[in-house]
C-alpha positions as semicolon CSV with decimal commas, in nm:
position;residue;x (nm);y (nm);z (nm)
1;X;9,216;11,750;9,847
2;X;9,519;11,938;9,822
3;X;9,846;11,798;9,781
4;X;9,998;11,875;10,124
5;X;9,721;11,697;10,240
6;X;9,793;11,403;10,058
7;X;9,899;11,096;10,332
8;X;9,922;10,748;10,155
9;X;10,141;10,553;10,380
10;X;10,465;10,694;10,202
11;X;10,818;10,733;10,426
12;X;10,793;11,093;10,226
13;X;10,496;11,333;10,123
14;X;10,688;11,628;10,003
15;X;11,040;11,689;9,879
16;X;11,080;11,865;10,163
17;X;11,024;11,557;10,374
18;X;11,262;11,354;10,143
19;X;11,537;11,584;10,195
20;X;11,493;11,565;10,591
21;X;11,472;11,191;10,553
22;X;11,766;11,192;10,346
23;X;11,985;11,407;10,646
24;X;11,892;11,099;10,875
25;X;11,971;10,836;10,676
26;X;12,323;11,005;10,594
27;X;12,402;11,011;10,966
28;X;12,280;10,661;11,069
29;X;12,532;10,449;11,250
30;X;12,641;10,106;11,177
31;X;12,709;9,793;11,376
32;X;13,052;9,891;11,467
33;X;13,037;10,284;11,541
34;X;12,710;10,154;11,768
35;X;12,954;9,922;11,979
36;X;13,192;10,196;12,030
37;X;12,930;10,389;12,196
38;X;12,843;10,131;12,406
39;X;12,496;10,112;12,183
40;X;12,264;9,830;12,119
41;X;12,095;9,817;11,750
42;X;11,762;9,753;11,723
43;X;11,658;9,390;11,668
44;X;11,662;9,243;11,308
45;X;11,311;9,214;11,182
46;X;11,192;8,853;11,049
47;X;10,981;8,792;10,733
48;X;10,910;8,475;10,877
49;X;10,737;8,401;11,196
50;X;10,907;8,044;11,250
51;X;11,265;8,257;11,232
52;X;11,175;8,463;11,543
53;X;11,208;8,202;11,778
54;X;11,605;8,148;11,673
């Protein structure tokens, strides 16, 4: 198998990948630059599945 072809679950497969994921990452919003655009982030994610229901 060659190594492009290499999936194993990874965010990232190639450094090409990791740069690209890298871009995004750098231009991700927070809480308070979503509000000002009137945006809604997505919904914290629970380890637990008795903390969903709070």
């Amino acid at each position: 198998m060659k190594r492009e072809e290499i999936v194993n679950g990874n965010m990232a497969n190639t450094m090409d990948e990791l740069k690209i994921l890298g871009k995004q990452m750098e231009n991700l919003r927070d809480g308070g630059q979503l509000e000002e655009a009137e945006r809604i982030s997505d919904p914290q994610q629970f380890d637990d599945e008795e903390e969903e229901g709070k």
